[in-house]
Amino acid sequence: MGSEFFFAALCENYSDPFFYGPKLRTYNRPIGNRQKHRNQRVQVTVHKIPESVLVVIHTAALEVLLIERADRPGFWQSVTGSLDAPDEPLALTAARELFEETGIVADGAAIALRDWHVANVYEIYPTWRHRYAPGVTLNTEHVFSVCVERDTAITLSAREHLNHLWLPYLAAADRCFSSSNAEAILQLPRHLAA
């Protein structure tokens, strides 16, 4: 069993086309008892859940991987992502986002996610508020980290990111556009010592 099998087993909906679906999803549904074979297309708006994860990827030597956002060139960050369902476990969200954005599989053995049990609450940037239900302005972000070898293969999601780079942790914190991301990187030595 390879690590991809482990990840697929971890994410029960791994192959479900709606698991990674867009904001506006289209479903087919029957339109009547007598017309079982005729379908009507129904569009449902799915808002982002204002609860997310931040995964700081680092080496044992405190080099930190940053990725550049495709929708905002010049904005560098660690792996981030929202829960896909209100009851999705945080560790599953972190593992899913880590894999989707970098291709890194947290197999629980060689590459293990570490939950910091830290939650940041911050105001959602106005630029991205349209993704959330009307009136939602705050997001709760749960912090994780993962230690990998410097030569770990990185496969970016072209839809989400343009580039990646490794930096010493202080330089990485300076490069982040998000203050909560920068603070997490600055706290990395303390969490590794614990």
mmCIF file of N, CA and C in Angstrom, residues 20-108:
data_model
loop_
_atom_site.group_PDB
_atom_site.id
_atom_site.type_symbol
_atom_site.label_atom_id
_atom_site.label_comp_id
_atom_site.label_asym_id
_atom_site.label_seq_id
_atom_site.Cartn_x
_atom_site.Cartn_y
_atom_site.Cartn_z
ATOM 1 N N TYR A 20 -14.146 18.547 -4.609
ATOM 2 C CA TYR A 20 -13.284 19.683 -4.929
ATOM 3 C C TYR A 20 -14.013 20.695 -5.800
ATOM 4 N N GLY A 21 -15.321 20.599 -5.881
ATOM 5 C CA GLY A 21 -16.109 21.373 -6.828
ATOM 6 C C GLY A 21 -16.028 22.876 -6.667
ATOM 7 N N PRO A 22 -16.511 23.601 -7.674
ATOM 8 C CA PRO A 22 -16.499 25.058 -7.655
ATOM 9 C C PRO A 22 -17.570 25.622 -6.738
ATOM 10 N N LYS A 23 -17.579 26.930 -6.630
ATOM 11 C CA LYS A 23 -18.546 27.603 -5.764
ATOM 12 C C LYS A 23 -19.976 27.342 -6.233
ATOM 13 N N LEU A 24 -20.200 27.358 -7.556
ATOM 14 C CA LEU A 24 -21.534 27.125 -8.098
ATOM 15 C C LEU A 24 -21.559 25.718 -8.669
ATOM 16 N N ARG A 25 -22.334 24.837 -8.065
ATOM 17 C CA ARG A 25 -22.380 23.441 -8.486
ATOM 18 C C ARG A 25 -23.693 23.158 -9.198
ATOM 19 N N THR A 26 -23.638 22.298 -10.198
ATOM 20 C CA THR A 26 -24.827 21.930 -10.947
ATOM 21 C C THR A 26 -25.121 20.458 -10.714
ATOM 22 N N TYR A 27 -26.351 20.161 -10.331
ATOM 23 C CA TYR A 27 -26.782 18.796 -10.079
ATOM 24 C C TYR A 27 -27.926 18.459 -11.030
ATOM 25 N N ASN A 28 -28.035 17.193 -11.405
ATOM 26 C CA ASN A 28 -29.192 16.724 -12.150
ATOM 27 C C ASN A 28 -30.125 16.048 -11.167
ATOM 28 N N ARG A 29 -31.425 16.298 -11.326
ATOM 29 C CA ARG A 29 -32.384 15.623 -10.453
ATOM 30 C C ARG A 29 -33.657 15.347 -11.243
ATOM 31 N N PRO A 30 -34.354 14.275 -10.932
ATOM 32 C CA PRO A 30 -35.616 13.969 -11.600
ATOM 33 C C PRO A 30 -36.622 15.083 -11.344
ATOM 34 N N ILE A 31 -37.487 15.360 -12.362
ATOM 35 C CA ILE A 31 -38.462 16.436 -12.189
ATOM 36 C C ILE A 31 -39.879 15.926 -11.950
ATOM 37 N N GLY A 32 -40.060 14.639 -11.847
ATOM 38 C CA GLY A 32 -41.386 14.130 -11.550
ATOM 39 C C GLY A 32 -41.404 12.617 -11.512
ATOM 40 N N ASN A 33 -42.409 12.055 -10.845
ATOM 41 C CA ASN A 33 -42.499 10.597 -10.724
ATOM 42 C C ASN A 33 -42.693 9.926 -12.072
ATOM 43 N N ARG A 34 -43.519 10.526 -12.941
ATOM 44 C CA ARG A 34 -43.796 9.892 -14.222
ATOM 45 C C ARG A 34 -42.682 10.129 -15.231
ATOM 46 N N GLN A 35 -41.849 11.087 -14.975
ATOM 47 C CA GLN A 35 -40.792 11.415 -15.924
ATOM 48 C C GLN A 35 -39.435 11.069 -15.317
ATOM 49 N N LYS A 36 -39.297 9.835 -14.935
ATOM 50 C CA LYS A 36 -38.090 9.407 -14.222
ATOM 51 C C LYS A 36 -36.810 9.641 -15.014
ATOM 52 N N HIS A 37 -36.895 9.600 -16.332
ATOM 53 C CA HIS A 37 -35.679 9.682 -17.128
ATOM 54 C C HIS A 37 -35.372 11.089 -17.615
ATOM 55 N N ARG A 38 -36.258 12.035 -17.334
ATOM 56 C CA ARG A 38 -35.981 13.425 -17.703
ATOM 57 C C ARG A 38 -35.355 14.116 -16.504
ATOM 58 N N ASN A 39 -34.343 14.852 -16.758
ATOM 59 C CA ASN A 39 -33.645 15.547 -15.677
ATOM 60 C C ASN A 39 -33.733 17.055 -15.847
ATOM 61 N N GLN A 40 -33.691 17.715 -14.741
ATOM 62 C CA GLN A 40 -33.673 19.171 -14.713
ATOM 63 C C GLN A 40 -32.375 19.574 -14.019
ATOM 64 N N ARG A 41 -31.677 20.533 -14.594
ATOM 65 C CA ARG A 41 -30.430 20.992 -13.984
ATOM 66 C C ARG A 41 -30.764 22.020 -12.913
ATOM 67 N N VAL A 42 -30.167 21.821 -11.745
ATOM 68 C CA VAL A 42 -30.395 22.705 -10.609
ATOM 69 C C VAL A 42 -29.046 23.251 -10.166
ATOM 70 N N GLN A 43 -28.950 24.571 -10.008
ATOM 71 C CA GLN A 43 -27.704 25.160 -9.540
ATOM 72 C C GLN A 43 -27.838 25.543 -8.079
ATOM 73 N N VAL A 44 -26.817 25.190 -7.320
ATOM 74 C CA VAL A 44 -26.805 25.453 -5.889
ATOM 75 C C VAL A 44 -25.528 26.236 -5.566
ATOM 76 N N THR A 45 -25.670 27.353 -4.889
ATOM 77 C CA THR A 45 -24.499 28.124 -4.480
ATOM 78 C C THR A 45 -23.958 27.549 -3.184
ATOM 79 N N VAL A 46 -22.675 27.261 -3.176
ATOM 80 C CA VAL A 46 -22.021 26.715 -1.994
ATOM 81 C C VAL A 46 -21.013 27.753 -1.502
ATOM 82 N N HIS A 47 -21.252 28.283 -0.320
ATOM 83 C CA HIS A 47 -20.341 29.272 0.251
ATOM 84 C C HIS A 47 -19.215 28.575 1.004
ATOM 85 N N LYS A 48 -18.060 29.247 1.045
ATOM 86 C CA LYS A 48 -16.946 28.728 1.839
ATOM 87 C C LYS A 48 -17.320 28.757 3.309
ATOM 88 N N ILE A 49 -16.828 27.779 4.023
ATOM 89 C CA ILE A 49 -17.022 27.712 5.473
ATOM 90 C C ILE A 49 -15.939 28.591 6.104
ATOM 91 N N PRO A 50 -16.304 29.491 7.014
ATOM 92 C CA PRO A 50 -15.312 30.399 7.597
ATOM 93 C C PRO A 50 -14.455 29.751 8.689
ATOM 94 N N GLU A 51 -13.972 28.576 8.390
ATOM 95 C CA GLU A 51 -13.059 27.855 9.271
ATOM 96 C C GLU A 51 -12.033 27.189 8.366
ATOM 97 N N SER A 52 -10.763 27.390 8.667
ATOM 98 C CA SER A 52 -9.719 26.934 7.761
ATOM 99 C C SER A 52 -8.509 26.404 8.520
ATOM 100 N N VAL A 53 -7.556 25.908 7.735
ATOM 101 C CA VAL A 53 -6.287 25.440 8.295
ATOM 102 C C VAL A 53 -5.145 26.211 7.646
ATOM 103 N N LEU A 54 -4.066 26.323 8.382
ATOM 104 C CA LEU A 54 -2.798 26.861 7.901
ATOM 105 C C LEU A 54 -1.772 25.773 8.176
ATOM 106 N N VAL A 55 -1.053 25.342 7.144
ATOM 107 C CA VAL A 55 -0.040 24.295 7.311
ATOM 108 C C VAL A 55 1.327 24.883 6.957
ATOM 109 N N VAL A 56 2.181 25.021 7.954
ATOM 110 C CA VAL A 56 3.540 25.525 7.754
ATOM 111 C C VAL A 56 4.426 24.328 7.424
ATOM 112 N N ILE A 57 4.991 24.332 6.228
ATOM 113 C CA ILE A 57 5.872 23.256 5.775
ATOM 114 C C ILE A 57 7.310 23.714 6.015
ATOM 115 N N HIS A 58 8.089 22.883 6.700
ATOM 116 C CA HIS A 58 9.446 23.293 7.061
ATOM 117 C C HIS A 58 10.384 22.095 7.071
ATOM 118 N N THR A 59 11.669 22.400 7.108
ATOM 119 C CA THR A 59 12.695 21.369 7.259
ATOM 120 C C THR A 59 13.159 21.368 8.713
ATOM 121 N N ALA A 60 13.960 20.384 9.065
ATOM 122 C CA ALA A 60 14.526 20.330 10.418
ATOM 123 C C ALA A 60 15.459 21.516 10.671
ATOM 124 N N ALA A 61 16.019 22.084 9.592
ATOM 125 C CA ALA A 61 16.921 23.236 9.704
ATOM 126 C C ALA A 61 16.159 24.568 9.690
ATOM 127 N N LEU A 62 14.834 24.505 9.825
ATOM 128 C CA LEU A 62 13.968 25.690 9.877
ATOM 129 C C LEU A 62 13.936 26.491 8.579
ATOM 130 N N GLU A 63 14.043 25.794 7.451
ATOM 131 C CA GLU A 63 13.725 26.417 6.171
ATOM 132 C C GLU A 63 12.229 26.211 5.975
ATOM 133 N N VAL A 64 11.555 27.218 5.451
ATOM 134 C CA VAL A 64 10.103 27.172 5.297
ATOM 135 C C VAL A 64 9.746 27.280 3.820
ATOM 136 N N LEU A 65 8.808 26.431 3.394
ATOM 137 C CA LEU A 65 8.313 26.470 2.022
ATOM 138 C C LEU A 65 7.193 27.501 1.931
ATOM 139 N N LEU A 66 7.310 28.417 0.981
ATOM 140 C CA LEU A 66 6.240 29.368 0.688
ATOM 141 C C LEU A 66 5.783 29.161 -0.744
ATOM 142 N N ILE A 67 4.494 29.405 -0.982
ATOM 143 C CA ILE A 67 3.925 29.280 -2.318
ATOM 144 C C ILE A 67 3.252 30.597 -2.696
ATOM 145 N N GLU A 68 3.366 30.949 -3.976
ATOM 146 C CA GLU A 68 2.838 32.218 -4.474
ATOM 147 C C GLU A 68 1.443 32.014 -5.049
ATOM 148 N N ARG A 69 0.502 32.822 -4.613
ATOM 149 C CA ARG A 69 -0.888 32.700 -5.052
ATOM 150 C C ARG A 69 -1.025 33.052 -6.533
ATOM 151 N N ALA A 70 -1.804 32.265 -7.271
ATOM 152 C CA ALA A 70 -2.051 32.557 -8.683
ATOM 153 C C ALA A 70 -2.998 33.744 -8.843
ATOM 154 N N ASP A 71 -3.965 33.869 -7.924
ATOM 155 C CA ASP A 71 -4.935 34.967 -8.044
ATOM 156 C C ASP A 71 -4.393 36.298 -7.535
ATOM 157 N N ARG A 72 -3.247 36.278 -6.882
ATOM 158 C CA ARG A 72 -2.597 37.489 -6.365
ATOM 159 C C ARG A 72 -1.075 37.317 -6.460
ATOM 160 N N PRO A 73 -0.511 37.455 -7.677
ATOM 161 C CA PRO A 73 0.941 37.316 -7.812
ATOM 162 C C PRO A 73 1.665 38.254 -6.842
ATOM 163 N N GLY A 74 2.716 37.728 -6.237
ATOM 164 C CA GLY A 74 3.460 38.491 -5.244
ATOM 165 C C GLY A 74 3.000 38.234 -3.819
ATOM 166 N N PHE A 75 1.859 37.540 -3.648
ATOM 167 C CA PHE A 75 1.367 37.171 -2.314
ATOM 168 C C PHE A 75 1.886 35.770 -2.014
ATOM 169 N N TRP A 76 2.775 35.672 -1.031
ATOM 170 C CA TRP A 76 3.386 34.404 -0.651
ATOM 171 C C TRP A 76 2.779 33.926 0.658
ATOM 172 N N GLN A 77 2.617 32.621 0.775
ATOM 173 C CA GLN A 77 1.973 32.056 1.956
ATOM 174 C C GLN A 77 2.356 30.604 2.139
ATOM 175 N N SER A 78 1.962 30.054 3.277
ATOM 176 C CA SER A 78 2.032 28.612 3.512
ATOM 177 C C SER A 78 0.760 28.006 2.924
ATOM 178 N N VAL A 79 0.581 26.714 3.071
ATOM 179 C CA VAL A 79 -0.636 26.045 2.607
ATOM 180 C C VAL A 79 -1.807 26.487 3.476
ATOM 181 N N THR A 80 -2.909 26.839 2.831
ATOM 182 C CA THR A 80 -4.129 27.208 3.549
ATOM 183 C C THR A 80 -5.324 26.602 2.837
ATOM 184 N N GLY A 81 -6.424 26.476 3.549
ATOM 185 C CA GLY A 81 -7.651 26.007 2.921
ATOM 186 C C GLY A 81 -8.766 25.849 3.917
ATOM 187 N N SER A 82 -9.977 25.979 3.400
ATOM 188 C CA SER A 82 -11.172 25.888 4.237
ATOM 189 C C SER A 82 -11.686 24.465 4.345
ATOM 190 N N LEU A 83 -12.434 24.222 5.400
ATOM 191 C CA LEU A 83 -13.129 22.950 5.549
ATOM 192 C C LEU A 83 -14.105 22.804 4.389
ATOM 193 N N ASP A 84 -14.265 21.586 3.881
ATOM 194 C CA ASP A 84 -15.241 21.329 2.826
ATOM 195 C C ASP A 84 -16.623 21.045 3.385
ATOM 196 N N ALA A 85 -16.700 20.680 4.645
ATOM 197 C CA ALA A 85 -17.976 20.407 5.316
ATOM 198 C C ALA A 85 -17.804 20.806 6.777
ATOM 199 N N PRO A 86 -18.878 21.262 7.418
ATOM 200 C CA PRO A 86 -18.756 21.698 8.815
ATOM 201 C C PRO A 86 -18.209 20.628 9.753
ATOM 202 N N ASP A 87 -18.440 19.350 9.424
ATOM 203 C CA ASP A 87 -17.982 18.275 10.305
ATOM 204 C C ASP A 87 -16.683 17.617 9.821
ATOM 205 N N GLU A 88 -16.026 18.201 8.818
ATOM 206 C CA GLU A 88 -14.763 17.637 8.339
ATOM 207 C C GLU A 88 -13.700 17.802 9.426
ATOM 208 N N PRO A 89 -13.018 16.736 9.817
ATOM 209 C CA PRO A 89 -11.968 16.854 10.834
ATOM 210 C C PRO A 89 -10.852 17.792 10.358
ATOM 211 N N LEU A 90 -10.326 18.583 11.272
ATOM 212 C CA LEU A 90 -9.285 19.549 10.922
ATOM 213 C C LEU A 90 -8.049 18.871 10.336
ATOM 214 N N ALA A 91 -7.650 17.735 10.900
ATOM 215 C CA ALA A 91 -6.472 17.021 10.388
ATOM 216 C C ALA A 91 -6.695 16.550 8.954
ATOM 217 N N LEU A 92 -7.917 16.157 8.626
ATOM 218 C CA LEU A 92 -8.243 15.751 7.260
ATOM 219 C C LEU A 92 -8.162 16.952 6.328
ATOM 220 N N THR A 93 -8.685 18.089 6.766
ATOM 221 C CA THR A 93 -8.598 19.307 5.956
ATOM 222 C C THR A 93 -7.137 19.652 5.699
ATOM 223 N N ALA A 94 -6.315 19.595 6.739
ATOM 224 C CA ALA A 94 -4.890 19.917 6.597
ATOM 225 C C ALA A 94 -4.199 18.950 5.631
ATOM 226 N N ALA A 95 -4.470 17.654 5.757
ATOM 227 C CA ALA A 95 -3.858 16.658 4.867
ATOM 228 C C ALA A 95 -4.322 16.858 3.428
ATOM 229 N N ARG A 96 -5.611 17.127 3.247
ATOM 230 C CA ARG A 96 -6.163 17.341 1.905
ATOM 231 C C ARG A 96 -5.538 18.569 1.251
ATOM 232 N N GLU A 97 -5.503 19.676 1.978
ATOM 233 C CA GLU A 97 -4.942 20.909 1.422
ATOM 234 C C GLU A 97 -3.449 20.761 1.133
ATOM 235 N N LEU A 98 -2.724 20.100 2.018
ATOM 236 C CA LEU A 98 -1.298 19.857 1.805
ATOM 237 C C LEU A 98 -1.084 19.103 0.497
ATOM 238 N N PHE A 99 -1.878 18.065 0.273
ATOM 239 C CA PHE A 99 -1.762 17.274 -0.947
ATOM 240 C C PHE A 99 -2.193 18.070 -2.177
ATOM 241 N N GLU A 100 -3.351 18.745 -2.095
ATOM 242 C CA GLU A 100 -3.861 19.495 -3.248
ATOM 243 C C GLU A 100 -2.901 20.596 -3.686
ATOM 244 N N GLU A 101 -2.309 21.290 -2.737
ATOM 245 C CA GLU A 101 -1.511 22.466 -3.072
ATOM 246 C C GLU A 101 -0.043 22.177 -3.333
ATOM 247 N N THR A 102 0.488 21.065 -2.802
ATOM 248 C CA THR A 102 1.924 20.782 -2.968
ATOM 249 C C THR A 102 2.230 19.378 -3.475
ATOM 250 N N GLY A 103 1.256 18.484 -3.438
ATOM 251 C CA GLY A 103 1.509 17.096 -3.802
ATOM 252 C C GLY A 103 2.130 16.287 -2.681
ATOM 253 N N ILE A 104 2.359 16.901 -1.532
ATOM 254 C CA ILE A 104 2.945 16.190 -0.388
ATOM 255 C C ILE A 104 1.863 15.377 0.304
ATOM 256 N N VAL A 105 2.144 14.105 0.533
ATOM 257 C CA VAL A 105 1.198 13.217 1.200
ATOM 258 C C VAL A 105 1.622 13.041 2.657
ATOM 259 N N ALA A 106 0.780 13.478 3.562
ATOM 260 C CA ALA A 106 1.029 13.268 4.996
ATOM 261 C C ALA A 106 0.593 11.848 5.321
ATOM 262 N N ASP A 107 1.552 10.934 5.329
ATOM 263 C CA ASP A 107 1.226 9.516 5.509
ATOM 264 C C ASP A 107 1.166 9.096 6.973
ATOM 265 N N GLY A 108 1.460 10.024 7.868
ATOM 266 C CA GLY A 108 1.401 9.711 9.293
ATOM 267 C C GLY A 108 2.660 9.044 9.817
#
